Amino acid sequence: FEFENRIAEFIKSNNLIEEGQTIIAALSGGADSVALLTFLNSIKNKLNINLIAVHINHNLRGEESLRDEIFTRELCSVLNIPLSVYSEDEKKISIELAAREIRYDCFKREAAKYENSIVATAHTMSDNAETVLYNMIRGTGAKGLCGIPRDTVKNGVRYIRPLLCVDREGVLSYLKSKNMSFVEDSSNKSNVYTRNKLRNVIIKFIKEEINPSFEKNISNLSESLFED
């Protein structure tokens, strides 16, 4: 399957995964994270990796947050993949401790349970295009144009992003071919947030009216600048 082959080659060429490692897959229940988990599950025996999933419920969207947690529990049960769920109280989330930092803290706690473990997140080529455009608008140099790194270390934990070589449309086609369901975050449709406006309005317009290869071209730009 072309989608899986592309990711496998990306992992190999960037030395993202070593045989025998424990891979902790961030699982929100959304399309991208379900595609990542599905792919990693398909290669775990070949690479002899230990696959774990982690879901973080920030309890910010009421019943929808609970729905996402239930979905991830059921998915991992069907796939026979161990799942750790971290439930965070909305009151803990403040300017000083943003949801993003809470996620990093949860991943660090999970990674500490296993030797030779890394965390895999489901950022895609589409996410990278949004990030680069966002950085350009805010003002950036070459580093900001490099976009989302394929491999980083934060607080002693290594993070990999195997899906940076595929776009969101490819993810959806892959899930459809595998008959895999996923949940959708309703807040992603709200253009109140800058990133959503970039995704739902600006990038959509660019791809439909100017250049459908926009995300791929941004990916090539980021990769070229990263190599430089």
PDB file of C-alpha atoms in Angstrom:
ATOM      1  CA  PHE A   1       0.000   0.000   0.000  1.00  0.00           C
ATOM      2  CA  GLU A   2       1.537   3.297  -1.165  1.00  0.00           C
ATOM      3  CA  PHE A   3       0.543   5.216   1.983  1.00  0.00           C
ATOM      4  CA  GLU A   4       2.205   2.707   4.302  1.00  0.00           C
ATOM      5  CA  ASN A   5       5.269   2.357   2.081  1.00  0.00           C
ATOM      6  CA  ARG A   6       5.785   6.120   2.070  1.00  0.00           C
ATOM      7  CA  ILE A   7       5.693   6.293   5.872  1.00  0.00           C
ATOM      8  CA  ALA A   8       7.933   3.231   6.233  1.00  0.00           C
ATOM      9  CA  GLU A   9      10.518   4.819   3.928  1.00  0.00           C
ATOM     10  CA  PHE A  10      10.277   8.134   5.820  1.00  0.00           C
ATOM     11  CA  ILE A  11      10.890   6.331   9.120  1.00  0.00           C
ATOM     12  CA  LYS A  12      13.839   4.422   7.682  1.00  0.00           C
ATOM     13  CA  SER A  13      15.520   7.379   5.953  1.00  0.00           C
ATOM     14  CA  ASN A  14      15.255   9.522   9.095  1.00  0.00           C
ATOM     15  CA  ASN A  15      16.141   6.757  11.573  1.00  0.00           C
ATOM     16  CA  LEU A  16      12.995   7.426  13.577  1.00  0.00           C
ATOM     17  CA  ILE A  17      12.424   3.932  14.993  1.00  0.00           C
ATOM     18  CA  GLU A  18      14.851   1.246  16.130  1.00  0.00           C
ATOM     19  CA  GLU A  19      14.032  -2.422  16.473  1.00  0.00           C
ATOM     20  CA  GLY A  20      12.930  -3.382  19.975  1.00  0.00           C
ATOM     21  CA  GLN A  21      11.814   0.069  21.079  1.00  0.00           C
ATOM     22  CA  THR A  22       8.603   0.865  22.929  1.00  0.00           C
ATOM     23  CA  ILE A  23       6.541   3.280  20.850  1.00  0.00           C
ATOM     24  CA  ILE A  24       4.040   5.384  22.777  1.00  0.00           C
ATOM     25  CA  ALA A  25       1.448   6.574  20.264  1.00  0.00           C
ATOM     26  CA  ALA A  26      -0.482   9.738  21.099  1.00  0.00           C
ATOM     27  CA  LEU A  27      -4.129   8.857  20.445  1.00  0.00           C
ATOM     28  CA  SER A  28      -6.754  11.610  20.470  1.00  0.00           C
ATOM     29  CA  GLY A  29      -9.251   9.555  18.492  1.00  0.00           C
ATOM     30  CA  GLY A  30      -9.069  11.926  15.527  1.00  0.00           C
ATOM     31  CA  ALA A  31      -8.305  10.777  11.988  1.00  0.00           C
ATOM     32  CA  ASP A  32      -4.569  11.480  12.073  1.00  0.00           C
ATOM     33  CA  SER A  33      -3.924   9.698  15.372  1.00  0.00           C
ATOM     34  CA  VAL A  34      -6.034   6.685  14.383  1.00  0.00           C
ATOM     35  CA  ALA A  35      -4.084   6.437  11.109  1.00  0.00           C
ATOM     36  CA  LEU A  36      -0.799   6.586  13.033  1.00  0.00           C
ATOM     37  CA  LEU A  37      -1.886   3.865  15.449  1.00  0.00           C
ATOM     38  CA  THR A  38      -3.191   1.686  12.603  1.00  0.00           C
ATOM     39  CA  PHE A  39       0.088   2.001  10.717  1.00  0.00           C
ATOM     40  CA  LEU A  40       2.281   1.324  13.758  1.00  0.00           C
ATOM     41  CA  ASN A  41       0.136  -1.690  14.596  1.00  0.00           C
ATOM     42  CA  SER A  42       0.723  -3.042  11.087  1.00  0.00           C
ATOM     43  CA  ILE A  43       4.527  -2.876  11.427  1.00  0.00           C
ATOM     44  CA  LYS A  44       5.018  -3.719  15.107  1.00  0.00           C
ATOM     45  CA  ASN A  45       5.805  -7.389  14.536  1.00  0.00           C
ATOM     46  CA  LYS A  46       8.132  -6.678  11.628  1.00  0.00           C
ATOM     47  CA  LEU A  47      10.123  -4.135  13.658  1.00  0.00           C
ATOM     48  CA  ASN A  48       9.707  -6.042  16.918  1.00  0.00           C
ATOM     49  CA  ILE A  49       8.414  -2.931  18.688  1.00  0.00           C
ATOM     50  CA  ASN A  50       6.250  -2.701  21.785  1.00  0.00           C
ATOM     51  CA  LEU A  51       3.248  -0.507  20.945  1.00  0.00           C
ATOM     52  CA  ILE A  52       1.418   1.486  23.625  1.00  0.00           C
ATOM     53  CA  ALA A  53      -1.297   4.114  23.155  1.00  0.00           C
ATOM     54  CA  VAL A  54      -1.911   7.164  25.334  1.00  0.00           C
ATOM     55  CA  HIS A  55      -5.083   9.239  25.425  1.00  0.00           C
ATOM     56  CA  ILE A  56      -5.230  12.532  27.319  1.00  0.00           C
ATOM     57  CA  ASN A  57      -8.687  13.779  28.261  1.00  0.00           C
ATOM     58  CA  HIS A  58      -8.495  17.486  29.086  1.00  0.00           C
ATOM     59  CA  ASN A  59     -12.197  17.537  30.001  1.00  0.00           C
ATOM     60  CA  LEU A  60     -12.637  20.763  28.059  1.00  0.00           C
ATOM     61  CA  ARG A  61     -15.511  19.744  25.775  1.00  0.00           C
ATOM     62  CA  GLY A  62     -17.913  18.027  28.156  1.00  0.00           C
ATOM     63  CA  GLU A  63     -19.689  15.031  26.654  1.00  0.00           C
ATOM     64  CA  GLU A  64     -17.545  15.216  23.526  1.00  0.00           C
ATOM     65  CA  SER A  65     -14.366  14.746  25.595  1.00  0.00           C
ATOM     66  CA  LEU A  66     -15.920  11.695  27.251  1.00  0.00           C
ATOM     67  CA  ARG A  67     -16.982  10.360  23.836  1.00  0.00           C
ATOM     68  CA  ASP A  68     -13.382  10.638  22.593  1.00  0.00           C
ATOM     69  CA  GLU A  69     -12.049   8.758  25.617  1.00  0.00           C
ATOM     70  CA  ILE A  70     -14.618   5.961  25.234  1.00  0.00           C
ATOM     71  CA  PHE A  71     -13.799   5.708  21.525  1.00  0.00           C
ATOM     72  CA  THR A  72     -10.060   5.312  22.179  1.00  0.00           C
ATOM     73  CA  ARG A  73     -10.712   2.671  24.836  1.00  0.00           C
ATOM     74  CA  GLU A  74     -12.901   0.665  22.451  1.00  0.00           C
ATOM     75  CA  LEU A  75     -10.449   1.053  19.552  1.00  0.00           C
ATOM     76  CA  CYS A  76      -7.472  -0.166  21.575  1.00  0.00           C
ATOM     77  CA  SER A  77      -9.533  -3.037  22.945  1.00  0.00           C
ATOM     78  CA  VAL A  78     -10.372  -4.171  19.396  1.00  0.00           C
ATOM     79  CA  LEU A  79      -6.750  -3.805  18.238  1.00  0.00           C
ATOM     80  CA  ASN A  80      -5.442  -5.402  21.447  1.00  0.00           C
ATOM     81  CA  ILE A  81      -3.142  -2.447  22.141  1.00  0.00           C
ATOM     82  CA  PRO A  82      -2.483  -1.386  25.765  1.00  0.00           C
ATOM     83  CA  LEU A  83      -3.911   2.076  26.472  1.00  0.00           C
ATOM     84  CA  SER A  84      -3.112   4.558  29.233  1.00  0.00           C
ATOM     85  CA  VAL A  85      -5.670   7.312  29.812  1.00  0.00           C
ATOM     86  CA  TYR A  86      -4.760  10.528  31.594  1.00  0.00           C
ATOM     87  CA  SER A  87      -7.705  12.621  32.742  1.00  0.00           C
ATOM     88  CA  GLU A  88      -6.876  16.244  33.511  1.00  0.00           C
ATOM     89  CA  ASP A  89      -9.116  18.710  35.338  1.00  0.00           C
ATOM     90  CA  GLU A  90      -9.995  21.766  33.260  1.00  0.00           C
ATOM     91  CA  LYS A  91      -9.250  23.974  36.292  1.00  0.00           C
ATOM     92  CA  LYS A  92      -5.580  23.003  36.079  1.00  0.00           C
ATOM     93  CA  ILE A  93      -5.256  24.512  32.634  1.00  0.00           C
ATOM     94  CA  SER A  94      -4.106  28.107  32.843  1.00  0.00           C
ATOM     95  CA  ILE A  95      -1.810  30.538  31.096  1.00  0.00           C
ATOM     96  CA  GLU A  96       1.053  29.131  33.149  1.00  0.00           C
ATOM     97  CA  LEU A  97       0.230  25.517  32.369  1.00  0.00           C
ATOM     98  CA  ALA A  98      -1.320  25.242  28.923  1.00  0.00           C
ATOM     99  CA  ALA A  99      -2.922  22.077  27.584  1.00  0.00           C
ATOM    100  CA  ARG A 100       0.158  21.500  25.445  1.00  0.00           C
ATOM    101  CA  GLU A 101       2.417  21.420  28.495  1.00  0.00           C
ATOM    102  CA  ILE A 102       0.022  19.052  30.253  1.00  0.00           C
ATOM    103  CA  ARG A 103       0.308  16.679  27.313  1.00  0.00           C
ATOM    104  CA  TYR A 104       4.096  16.785  27.461  1.00  0.00           C
ATOM    105  CA  ASP A 105       3.934  16.065  31.192  1.00  0.00           C
ATOM    106  CA  CYS A 106       1.665  13.052  30.632  1.00  0.00           C
ATOM    107  CA  PHE A 107       3.897  11.703  27.876  1.00  0.00           C
ATOM    108  CA  LYS A 108       6.932  12.074  30.126  1.00  0.00           C
ATOM    109  CA  ARG A 109       5.213  10.121  32.900  1.00  0.00           C
ATOM    110  CA  GLU A 110       4.225   7.383  30.457  1.00  0.00           C
ATOM    111  CA  ALA A 111       7.677   7.191  28.864  1.00  0.00           C
ATOM    112  CA  ALA A 112       9.237   6.763  32.319  1.00  0.00           C
ATOM    113  CA  LYS A 113       7.407   3.436  32.652  1.00  0.00           C
ATOM    114  CA  TYR A 114       9.377   1.821  29.821  1.00  0.00           C
ATOM    115  CA  GLU A 115      13.018   1.427  28.876  1.00  0.00           C
ATOM    116  CA  ASN A 116      14.066   2.573  25.413  1.00  0.00           C
ATOM    117  CA  SER A 117      10.750   4.336  24.759  1.00  0.00           C
ATOM    118  CA  ILE A 118       9.828   7.164  22.388  1.00  0.00           C
ATOM    119  CA  VAL A 119       6.600   9.045  21.734  1.00  0.00           C
ATOM    120  CA  ALA A 120       5.006   9.159  18.275  1.00  0.00           C
ATOM    121  CA  THR A 121       2.623  12.002  17.441  1.00  0.00           C
ATOM    122  CA  ALA A 122       0.383  12.240  14.402  1.00  0.00           C
ATOM    123  CA  HIS A 123       1.413  15.565  12.854  1.00  0.00           C
ATOM    124  CA  THR A 124       0.988  15.468   9.079  1.00  0.00           C
ATOM    125  CA  MET A 125       2.223  17.380   6.059  1.00  0.00           C
ATOM    126  CA  SER A 126      -0.982  19.422   6.321  1.00  0.00           C
ATOM    127  CA  ASP A 127      -0.164  20.394   9.916  1.00  0.00           C
ATOM    128  CA  ASN A 128       3.295  21.424   8.763  1.00  0.00           C
ATOM    129  CA  ALA A 129       1.873  23.703   6.071  1.00  0.00           C
ATOM    130  CA  GLU A 130      -0.372  25.367   8.668  1.00  0.00           C
ATOM    131  CA  THR A 131       2.588  25.831  11.014  1.00  0.00           C
ATOM    132  CA  VAL A 132       4.863  27.350   8.368  1.00  0.00           C
ATOM    133  CA  LEU A 133       2.138  29.732   7.169  1.00  0.00           C
ATOM    134  CA  TYR A 134       1.340  30.677  10.764  1.00  0.00           C
ATOM    135  CA  ASN A 135       5.020  31.369  11.466  1.00  0.00           C
ATOM    136  CA  MET A 136       5.317  33.482   8.303  1.00  0.00           C
ATOM    137  CA  ILE A 137       2.335  35.608   9.298  1.00  0.00           C
ATOM    138  CA  ARG A 138       3.696  36.176  12.784  1.00  0.00           C
ATOM    139  CA  GLY A 139       7.188  36.860  11.466  1.00  0.00           C
ATOM    140  CA  THR A 140       9.939  34.257  11.361  1.00  0.00           C
ATOM    141  CA  GLY A 141      13.358  33.331  10.065  1.00  0.00           C
ATOM    142  CA  ALA A 142      14.665  30.154   8.479  1.00  0.00           C
ATOM    143  CA  LYS A 143      14.016  28.100  11.622  1.00  0.00           C
ATOM    144  CA  GLY A 144      10.312  28.925  11.557  1.00  0.00           C
ATOM    145  CA  LEU A 145      10.115  27.973   7.886  1.00  0.00           C
ATOM    146  CA  CYS A 146      11.506  24.535   8.761  1.00  0.00           C
ATOM    147  CA  GLY A 147       8.091  23.861  10.264  1.00  0.00           C
ATOM    148  CA  ILE A 148       7.404  20.858  12.469  1.00  0.00           C
ATOM    149  CA  PRO A 149      10.558  18.805  13.144  1.00  0.00           C
ATOM    150  CA  ARG A 150      10.431  15.105  12.357  1.00  0.00           C
ATOM    151  CA  ASP A 151      12.380  14.275  15.509  1.00  0.00           C
ATOM    152  CA  THR A 152      12.807  16.263  18.757  1.00  0.00           C
ATOM    153  CA  VAL A 153      13.699  15.772  22.414  1.00  0.00           C
ATOM    154  CA  LYS A 154      11.787  17.559  25.197  1.00  0.00           C
ATOM    155  CA  ASN A 155      12.274  17.006  28.924  1.00  0.00           C
ATOM    156  CA  GLY A 156      14.393  13.956  28.180  1.00  0.00           C
ATOM    157  CA  VAL A 157      11.733  12.317  25.992  1.00  0.00           C
ATOM    158  CA  ARG A 158      12.227  11.748  22.266  1.00  0.00           C
ATOM    159  CA  TYR A 159       9.300  12.591  19.978  1.00  0.00           C
ATOM    160  CA  ILE A 160       8.916  11.356  16.413  1.00  0.00           C
ATOM    161  CA  ARG A 161       6.390  12.395  13.764  1.00  0.00           C
ATOM    162  CA  PRO A 162       6.158   9.622  11.153  1.00  0.00           C
ATOM    163  CA  LEU A 163       3.186  11.132   9.290  1.00  0.00           C
ATOM    164  CA  LEU A 164       4.941  14.327   8.177  1.00  0.00           C
ATOM    165  CA  CYS A 165       5.368  12.740   4.753  1.00  0.00           C
ATOM    166  CA  VAL A 166       1.596  12.393   4.122  1.00  0.00           C
ATOM    167  CA  ASP A 167      -1.248  14.908   3.953  1.00  0.00           C
ATOM    168  CA  ARG A 168      -4.680  14.862   5.586  1.00  0.00           C
ATOM    169  CA  GLU A 169      -6.400  13.713   2.398  1.00  0.00           C
ATOM    170  CA  GLY A 170      -4.083  10.718   2.270  1.00  0.00           C
ATOM    171  CA  VAL A 171      -4.880   9.945   5.900  1.00  0.00           C
ATOM    172  CA  LEU A 172      -8.612   9.933   5.219  1.00  0.00           C
ATOM    173  CA  SER A 173      -8.191   7.695   2.150  1.00  0.00           C
ATOM    174  CA  TYR A 174      -6.047   5.282   4.177  1.00  0.00           C
ATOM    175  CA  LEU A 175      -8.612   5.045   6.981  1.00  0.00           C
ATOM    176  CA  LYS A 176     -11.381   4.462   4.470  1.00  0.00           C
ATOM    177  CA  SER A 177      -9.408   1.633   2.840  1.00  0.00           C
ATOM    178  CA  LYS A 178      -8.911   0.046   6.269  1.00  0.00           C
ATOM    179  CA  ASN A 179     -12.538   0.589   7.329  1.00  0.00           C
ATOM    180  CA  MET A 180     -11.301   2.492  10.378  1.00  0.00           C
ATOM    181  CA  SER A 181     -13.573   4.989  12.107  1.00  0.00           C
ATOM    182  CA  PHE A 182     -12.520   8.081  14.048  1.00  0.00           C
ATOM    183  CA  VAL A 183     -14.017  10.981  16.005  1.00  0.00           C
ATOM    184  CA  GLU A 184     -14.043  14.650  15.064  1.00  0.00           C
ATOM    185  CA  ASP A 185     -13.350  17.574  17.370  1.00  0.00           C
ATOM    186  CA  SER A 186     -16.194  20.038  16.764  1.00  0.00           C
ATOM    187  CA  SER A 187     -13.955  22.957  17.781  1.00  0.00           C
ATOM    188  CA  ASN A 188     -11.848  22.352  14.640  1.00  0.00           C
ATOM    189  CA  LYS A 189     -14.691  23.801  12.573  1.00  0.00           C
ATOM    190  CA  SER A 190     -14.708  27.106  14.433  1.00  0.00           C
ATOM    191  CA  ASN A 191     -12.824  29.812  12.568  1.00  0.00           C
ATOM    192  CA  VAL A 192     -12.507  31.862  15.747  1.00  0.00           C
ATOM    193  CA  TYR A 193      -9.095  30.225  16.200  1.00  0.00           C
ATOM    194  CA  THR A 194      -6.294  31.453  13.929  1.00  0.00           C
ATOM    195  CA  ARG A 195      -5.056  27.970  13.000  1.00  0.00           C
ATOM    196  CA  ASN A 196      -8.559  26.870  12.050  1.00  0.00           C
ATOM    197  CA  LYS A 197      -8.978  29.952   9.876  1.00  0.00           C
ATOM    198  CA  LEU A 198      -5.702  29.148   8.136  1.00  0.00           C
ATOM    199  CA  ARG A 199      -6.788  25.542   7.563  1.00  0.00           C
ATOM    200  CA  ASN A 200     -10.452  26.029   6.738  1.00  0.00           C
ATOM    201  CA  VAL A 201     -10.278  29.264   4.759  1.00  0.00           C
ATOM    202  CA  ILE A 202      -6.837  30.320   3.546  1.00  0.00           C
ATOM    203  CA  ILE A 203      -5.160  26.978   2.771  1.00  0.00           C
ATOM    204  CA  LYS A 204      -8.435  25.623   1.385  1.00  0.00           C
ATOM    205  CA  PHE A 205      -8.584  28.613  -0.997  1.00  0.00           C
ATOM    206  CA  ILE A 206      -4.936  28.217  -2.035  1.00  0.00           C
ATOM    207  CA  LYS A 207      -5.359  24.505  -2.802  1.00  0.00           C
ATOM    208  CA  GLU A 208      -8.645  24.953  -4.678  1.00  0.00           C
ATOM    209  CA  GLU A 209      -7.888  28.156  -6.572  1.00  0.00           C
ATOM    210  CA  ILE A 210      -4.106  28.479  -6.902  1.00  0.00           C
ATOM    211  CA  ASN A 211      -2.079  25.297  -6.345  1.00  0.00           C
ATOM    212  CA  PRO A 212      -3.394  21.935  -5.116  1.00  0.00           C
ATOM    213  CA  SER A 213       0.207  20.908  -4.325  1.00  0.00           C
ATOM    214  CA  PHE A 214       0.629  23.736  -1.801  1.00  0.00           C
ATOM    215  CA  GLU A 215       1.130  21.460   1.221  1.00  0.00           C
ATOM    216  CA  LYS A 216       3.648  19.274  -0.593  1.00  0.00           C
ATOM    217  CA  ASN A 217       5.551  22.340  -1.790  1.00  0.00           C
ATOM    218  CA  ILE A 218       5.693  23.742   1.736  1.00  0.00           C
ATOM    219  CA  SER A 219       6.967  20.355   2.917  1.00  0.00           C
ATOM    220  CA  ASN A 220       9.724  20.473   0.297  1.00  0.00           C
ATOM    221  CA  LEU A 221      10.629  24.006   1.401  1.00  0.00           C
ATOM    222  CA  SER A 222      10.813  22.956   5.055  1.00  0.00           C
ATOM    223  CA  GLU A 223      12.932  19.915   4.230  1.00  0.00           C
ATOM    224  CA  SER A 224      15.330  21.945   2.089  1.00  0.00           C
ATOM    225  CA  LEU A 225      15.778  24.595   4.778  1.00  0.00           C
ATOM    226  CA  PHE A 226      16.184  21.905   7.457  1.00  0.00           C
ATOM    227  CA  GLU A 227      18.989  20.289   5.441  1.00  0.00           C
ATOM    228  CA  ASP A 228      20.649  23.699   4.995  1.00  0.00           C
TER     229      ASP A 228
END
